[in-house]
Tab-separated table of C-alpha atoms in Angstrom:
chain	number	residue	atom	x	y	z
A	246	MET	CA	48.006	-10.991	-2.300
A	247	LYS	CA	45.246	-8.833	-4.440
A	248	THR	CA	43.604	-12.933	-5.925
A	249	VAL	CA	43.545	-13.596	-2.113
A	250	GLU	CA	42.142	-10.499	-0.965
A	251	GLU	CA	39.482	-10.244	-3.569
A	252	PHE	CA	38.697	-13.771	-3.207
A	253	TYR	CA	37.384	-12.850	0.009
A	254	ASP	CA	35.941	-10.290	-1.019
A	255	GLN	CA	33.124	-11.592	-2.785
A	256	ASP	CA	31.411	-13.650	0.145
A	257	PRO	CA	32.447	-13.524	3.636
A	258	GLN	CA	29.435	-14.686	5.009
A	259	TYR	CA	29.942	-17.557	3.103
A	260	GLU	CA	33.735	-17.773	5.202
A	261	TRP	CA	31.567	-16.964	8.185
A	262	GLU	CA	29.414	-20.280	7.543
A	263	ARG	CA	32.872	-22.890	6.393
A	264	ILE	CA	33.098	-23.314	9.897
A	265	ASN	CA	29.785	-24.852	10.293
A	266	ARG	CA	30.406	-27.114	7.444
A	267	HIS	CA	33.698	-27.889	9.241
A	268	ARG	CA	32.981	-28.189	12.320
A	269	THR	CA	35.735	-30.768	13.656
A	270	GLU	CA	38.287	-28.083	12.767
A	271	PHE	CA	36.477	-25.361	14.508
A	272	GLY	CA	36.373	-27.478	18.002
A	273	VAL	CA	39.596	-29.008	17.645
A	274	THR	CA	41.147	-25.894	17.437
A	275	PHE	CA	39.248	-23.726	20.135
A	276	PHE	CA	40.106	-26.896	21.819
A	277	SER	CA	43.794	-26.452	21.388
A	278	LEU	CA	43.707	-22.279	21.910
A	279	ALA	CA	41.885	-22.987	25.141
A	280	GLU	CA	44.228	-25.542	26.107
A	281	TYR	CA	47.794	-23.655	25.441
A	282	LEU	CA	46.559	-19.828	25.611
A	283	PRO	CA	47.241	-18.245	29.020
A	284	LYS	CA	44.508	-17.400	31.267
A	285	PRO	CA	42.467	-14.270	29.991
A	286	ARG	CA	43.187	-11.846	30.306
A	287	ALA	CA	45.820	-12.338	26.991
A	288	LYS	CA	46.967	-9.979	24.403
A	289	ILE	CA	45.825	-11.684	21.356
A	290	LEU	CA	46.222	-10.856	17.475
A	291	ASP	CA	44.290	-12.969	14.931
A	292	VAL	CA	46.514	-12.285	11.819
A	293	GLY	CA	44.250	-13.246	8.653
A	294	GLY	CA	41.247	-13.964	11.364
A	295	GLY	CA	38.569	-13.317	8.395
A	296	PRO	CA	34.719	-12.874	9.457
A	297	GLY	CA	36.289	-13.629	13.293
A	298	ARG	CA	35.123	-16.753	14.378
A	299	TYR	CA	37.705	-17.354	16.489
A	300	ALA	CA	38.262	-13.527	17.497
A	301	LEU	CA	34.621	-13.236	18.875
A	302	GLU	CA	34.455	-16.625	20.755
A	303	LEU	CA	38.272	-15.626	22.487
A	304	ALA	CA	37.075	-11.998	23.244
A	305	GLN	CA	33.525	-13.850	24.472
A	306	ALA	CA	36.476	-15.527	26.540
A	307	GLY	CA	37.470	-12.582	28.273
A	308	HIS	CA	40.667	-12.198	26.122
A	309	ASP	CA	41.732	-8.406	24.325
A	310	VAL	CA	41.657	-9.122	20.814
A	311	THR	CA	42.647	-7.528	18.012
A	312	LEU	CA	41.718	-8.950	14.345
A	313	LEU	CA	43.781	-8.285	11.248
A	314	ASP	CA	42.836	-9.279	8.237
A	315	LEU	CA	43.802	-9.007	4.102
A	316	SER	CA	40.150	-8.391	3.293
A	317	GLN	CA	38.171	-5.308	3.862
A	318	LYS	CA	34.445	-7.183	3.369
A	319	ASN	CA	35.432	-9.555	6.095
A	320	LEU	CA	36.380	-7.323	7.979
A	321	ASP	CA	33.235	-5.493	8.059
A	322	PHE	CA	31.348	-8.696	8.450
A	323	ALA	CA	33.280	-8.877	11.930
A	324	ARG	CA	32.556	-5.760	13.193
A	325	GLN	CA	28.839	-5.878	12.419
A	326	LYS	CA	28.815	-9.255	13.990
A	327	ALA	CA	30.538	-8.211	17.009
A	328	ASN	CA	28.287	-5.092	17.325
A	329	GLU	CA	25.142	-8.124	17.163
A	330	LYS	CA	26.511	-10.063	19.630
A	331	GLU	CA	28.053	-7.271	21.124
A	332	ILE	CA	31.427	-8.372	22.111
A	333	THR	CA	34.066	-5.793	21.824
A	334	LEU	CA	37.635	-6.241	19.924
A	335	ALA	CA	40.590	-4.275	20.432
A	336	ASP	CA	40.661	-3.412	16.955
A	337	PHE	CA	39.757	-4.164	13.443
A	338	ILE	CA	43.227	-3.519	11.392
A	339	HIS	CA	43.135	-3.856	7.600
A	340	ALA	CA	46.856	-5.463	6.880
A	341	SER	CA	48.924	-8.539	4.968
A	342	ALA	CA	50.627	-10.897	6.970
A	343	THR	CA	53.904	-10.007	5.710
A	344	GLN	CA	54.029	-6.028	6.683
A	345	LEU	CA	52.252	-5.201	10.220
A	346	PRO	CA	53.977	-1.588	10.143
A	347	GLN	CA	51.798	0.143	12.390
A	348	LEU	CA	51.957	-2.905	15.098
A	349	PRO	CA	55.107	-1.977	17.506
A	350	TYR	CA	57.246	-4.540	18.824
A	351	GLU	CA	56.575	-7.372	21.467
A	352	GLN	CA	53.076	-6.833	22.194
A	353	TYR	CA	50.780	-9.973	22.090
A	354	ASP	CA	50.984	-12.954	24.263
A	355	ALA	CA	49.825	-14.920	21.244
A	356	VAL	CA	49.622	-14.564	17.228
A	357	LEU	CA	47.216	-16.562	15.485
A	358	MET	CA	47.816	-17.293	11.627
A	359	PHE	CA	44.464	-19.426	10.535
A	360	GLY	CA	45.050	-18.549	7.285
A	361	PRO	CA	48.258	-16.922	5.989
A	362	LEU	CA	50.760	-19.651	5.546
A	363	TYR	CA	48.292	-21.206	2.728
A	364	HIS	CA	47.562	-18.221	0.937
A	365	LEU	CA	51.312	-16.796	0.761
A	366	THR	CA	52.535	-19.065	-2.320
A	367	ALA	CA	56.265	-18.230	-1.568
A	368	VAL	CA	58.216	-19.536	0.585
A	369	SER	CA	59.980	-15.710	1.101
A	370	ASP	CA	56.465	-14.540	1.797
A	371	ARG	CA	56.032	-17.222	3.925
A	372	ASN	CA	59.243	-15.886	6.307
A	373	LYS	CA	58.084	-12.583	5.826
A	374	ALA	CA	54.874	-13.042	7.589
A	375	ILE	CA	56.312	-15.190	10.201
A	376	GLN	CA	58.779	-12.736	11.034
A	377	GLU	CA	56.391	-10.102	11.622
A	378	ALA	CA	54.250	-12.918	13.505
A	379	LYS	CA	57.399	-13.201	15.914
A	380	ARG	CA	58.320	-10.043	15.717
A	381	VAL	CA	54.883	-8.274	17.439
A	382	LEU	CA	54.868	-11.166	19.627
A	383	LYS	CA	56.330	-10.753	23.563
A	384	PRO	CA	59.018	-12.905	24.573
A	385	ASN	CA	58.328	-16.121	25.186
A	386	GLY	CA	54.909	-15.490	23.563
A	387	LEU	CA	52.627	-18.656	21.394
A	388	LEU	CA	52.363	-18.378	17.795
A	389	PHE	CA	49.457	-20.712	16.276
A	390	ALA	CA	49.581	-21.153	12.870
A	391	ALA	CA	47.078	-23.449	10.300
A	392	PHE	CA	48.659	-25.758	7.043
A	393	ILE	CA	46.463	-27.096	4.930
A	394	THR	CA	48.154	-30.617	3.498
A	395	ARG	CA	49.288	-31.512	0.560
A	396	LEU	CA	47.261	-34.328	0.813
A	397	ALA	CA	43.708	-32.449	1.479
A	398	PRO	CA	43.033	-31.385	-2.762
A	399	ILE	CA	43.595	-34.505	-3.369
A	400	ARG	CA	41.506	-36.295	-1.537
A	401	ASP	CA	38.848	-33.457	-1.622
A	402	THR	CA	39.446	-33.903	-5.875
A	403	ALA	CA	38.850	-37.590	-5.499
A	404	ILE	CA	34.971	-37.118	-3.672
A	405	ARG	CA	34.243	-34.325	-6.061
A	406	ASN	CA	35.689	-34.389	-9.558
A	407	PRO	CA	37.889	-37.614	-10.185
A	408	HIS	CA	37.967	-36.513	-13.099
A	409	TRP	CA	39.660	-33.249	-12.562
A	410	ILE	CA	43.030	-35.001	-12.355
A	411	THR	CA	42.289	-36.212	-16.266
A	412	GLU	CA	41.201	-32.195	-17.610
A	413	ASN	CA	44.160	-30.344	-15.871
A	414	ARG	CA	46.982	-32.049	-15.668
A	415	ALA	CA	49.738	-29.407	-16.015
A	416	LYS	CA	47.952	-27.658	-13.138
A	417	TRP	CA	47.572	-31.329	-11.209
A	418	ALA	CA	51.402	-31.915	-11.148
A	419	GLU	CA	51.739	-28.043	-10.290
A	420	ILE	CA	49.544	-29.004	-7.001
A	421	VAL	CA	51.001	-32.976	-6.533
A	422	GLU	CA	54.978	-31.220	-6.753
A	423	GLU	CA	55.332	-28.002	-6.220
A	424	GLY	CA	52.349	-27.639	-3.853
A	425	VAL	CA	50.942	-24.837	-5.554
A	426	ASN	CA	47.093	-23.807	-6.498
A	427	ARG	CA	46.725	-20.854	-8.525
A	428	ALA	CA	43.567	-18.854	-8.892
A	429	GLY	CA	42.268	-19.468	-12.307
A	430	LYS	CA	39.507	-20.720	-14.375
A	431	HIS	CA	40.702	-24.640	-13.663
A	432	THR	CA	40.401	-23.533	-10.322
A	433	ARG	CA	37.360	-23.055	-7.124
A	434	PHE	CA	39.819	-22.271	-4.978
A	435	THR	CA	42.465	-18.900	-5.057
A	436	ASP	CA	46.140	-18.894	-4.217
A	437	ALA	CA	47.262	-21.453	-1.852
A	438	TYR	CA	50.314	-23.258	-1.072
A	439	PHE	CA	49.682	-27.117	0.589
A	440	ALA	CA	52.583	-28.604	2.613
A	441	TRP	CA	53.579	-31.881	3.260
A	442	PRO	CA	52.554	-32.835	6.810
A	443	ASP	CA	56.371	-33.876	7.486
A	444	GLU	CA	57.812	-30.264	6.548
A	445	ILE	CA	56.108	-27.561	9.235
A	446	ARG	CA	57.768	-28.738	12.231
A	447	PRO	CA	61.648	-27.918	10.289
A	448	PHE	CA	60.508	-24.895	8.832
A	449	MET	CA	58.698	-23.522	11.361
A	450	GLU	CA	61.813	-23.922	13.712
A	451	ALA	CA	64.185	-22.660	11.491
A	452	HIS	CA	62.449	-19.521	12.601
A	453	HIS	CA	63.379	-20.090	15.684
A	454	LEU	CA	60.332	-21.254	17.307
A	455	GLN	CA	60.631	-23.955	20.329
A	456	THR	CA	57.875	-26.563	18.941
A	457	ILE	CA	55.141	-27.388	21.463
A	458	ALA	CA	52.220	-28.979	19.438
A	459	GLN	CA	51.386	-30.011	15.607
A	460	ILE	CA	47.960	-31.555	15.773
A	461	GLY	CA	45.737	-32.326	12.359
A	462	VAL	CA	42.621	-31.270	13.214
A	463	GLU	CA	39.799	-32.659	11.802
A	464	GLY	CA	42.044	-35.696	13.826
A	465	VAL	CA	40.612	-39.019	11.283
A	466	VAL	CA	36.828	-37.455	10.216
A	467	ALA	CA	38.363	-35.562	7.208
A	468	GLY	CA	35.956	-35.906	4.709
A	469	HIS	CA	33.203	-37.464	6.582
A	470	GLU	CA	31.707	-34.775	8.884
A	471	ALA	CA	28.430	-34.866	7.439
A	472	ALA	CA	27.173	-36.805	10.725
A	473	MET	CA	30.060	-35.367	12.478
A	474	ASN	CA	27.874	-31.617	12.085
A	475	GLN	CA	24.693	-32.987	13.379
A	476	ALA	CA	26.010	-34.240	16.533
A	477	ASP	CA	24.170	-32.643	19.854
A	478	GLU	CA	26.828	-31.040	21.674
A	479	GLN	CA	28.324	-33.944	24.312
A	480	VAL	CA	28.817	-36.147	21.742
A	481	PHE	CA	30.202	-33.713	19.528
A	482	ALA	CA	32.282	-32.461	22.464
A	483	GLU	CA	33.430	-36.066	23.369
A	484	TRP	CA	34.488	-36.336	19.619
A	485	VAL	CA	36.517	-32.875	19.929
A	486	VAL	CA	38.686	-34.744	22.673
A	487	LEU	CA	38.957	-38.107	20.675
A	488	ASN	CA	39.861	-36.230	17.728
A	489	TYR	CA	42.922	-33.362	19.825
A	490	GLN	CA	44.224	-36.740	21.261
A	491	LEU	CA	44.012	-38.864	18.188
A	492	GLY	CA	45.564	-35.480	16.318
A	493	GLN	CA	48.605	-34.879	17.966
A	494	ARG	CA	50.237	-38.559	16.510
A	495	ALA	CA	52.380	-37.883	14.302
A	496	ASP	CA	51.579	-41.014	12.130
A	497	MET	CA	47.877	-39.075	11.906
A	498	LEU	CA	49.256	-36.461	10.766
A	499	GLY	CA	48.221	-36.847	7.122
A	500	ALA	CA	44.571	-37.981	7.900
A	501	ALA	CA	43.545	-34.601	8.682
A	502	ASP	CA	43.441	-31.525	5.934
A	503	HIS	CA	44.377	-29.108	8.435
A	504	ILE	CA	47.770	-28.707	10.648
A	505	LEU	CA	47.376	-26.714	13.767
A	506	TYR	CA	51.175	-26.183	14.906
A	507	ILE	CA	51.990	-24.508	17.923
A	508	GLY	CA	55.051	-22.967	18.668
A	509	ARG	CA	56.797	-20.762	21.345
A	510	LYS	CA	59.005	-17.407	20.197
A	511	ILE	CA	62.298	-18.440	21.972
A	512	ASP	CA	64.631	-15.897	20.403
A	513	ASN	CA	64.405	-13.276	18.288
A	514	ARG	CA	67.028	-14.289	15.275
A	515	VAL	CA	65.311	-14.197	11.578
A	516	VAL	CA	66.181	-16.723	9.114
A	517	PRO	CA	67.735	-16.399	5.759
A	518	LYS	CA	65.071	-14.053	3.242
């Protein structure tokens, strides 16, 4: 995970502002959290929460939030923002999603994983991350996990640089066939795994999670957000509700770049490594 850590250490401000560039992603995701989280004061662990956009909003809403991230620079940035906004987080922890050794069993009402599962390229590591999340969840606790779809990098390439697929055929084949992007001079992103929409639910349910919802968080506006980002709050709020509703249709999941999986821990059994 050193490559991923170094990528996010480079510019926490850029990651903080990413949500401004993808306003619908944040809006629909936060709407989903408000729908399914217990009422404040829930105890929440934000795993891979970066510079703390969700953690700070949830803490401000009255929840007890611990932020955990692989990037120390992200954590430092989040601490600075918390101080500026006079928001208190329960803790800032520098650790990997695959190993949470200092966190005790069954302590959290909800665990958020809005990054780790699409930066762990090996299925064994994704399995470890989910098992660690389940370990620290209370019985019947909720897991919120984000995935980037296999279609997202295809759309992004078509929009930004259509010639890239002919100039980097081997890398393109790896992304399309295996879902794996490896950091290098021919890619803007760090190590990543992109999932087919129909693989997410079976994968998560294999970990003995009860599926509550799957939501394509961009709804119908993936790649078409420029005007949405400029909309006033009332108009934007209506679009959030629409995209939240449409994003739950099975035939719409592939239209989004990110899919949010919401599942309930139903027992402590683990899947094979």
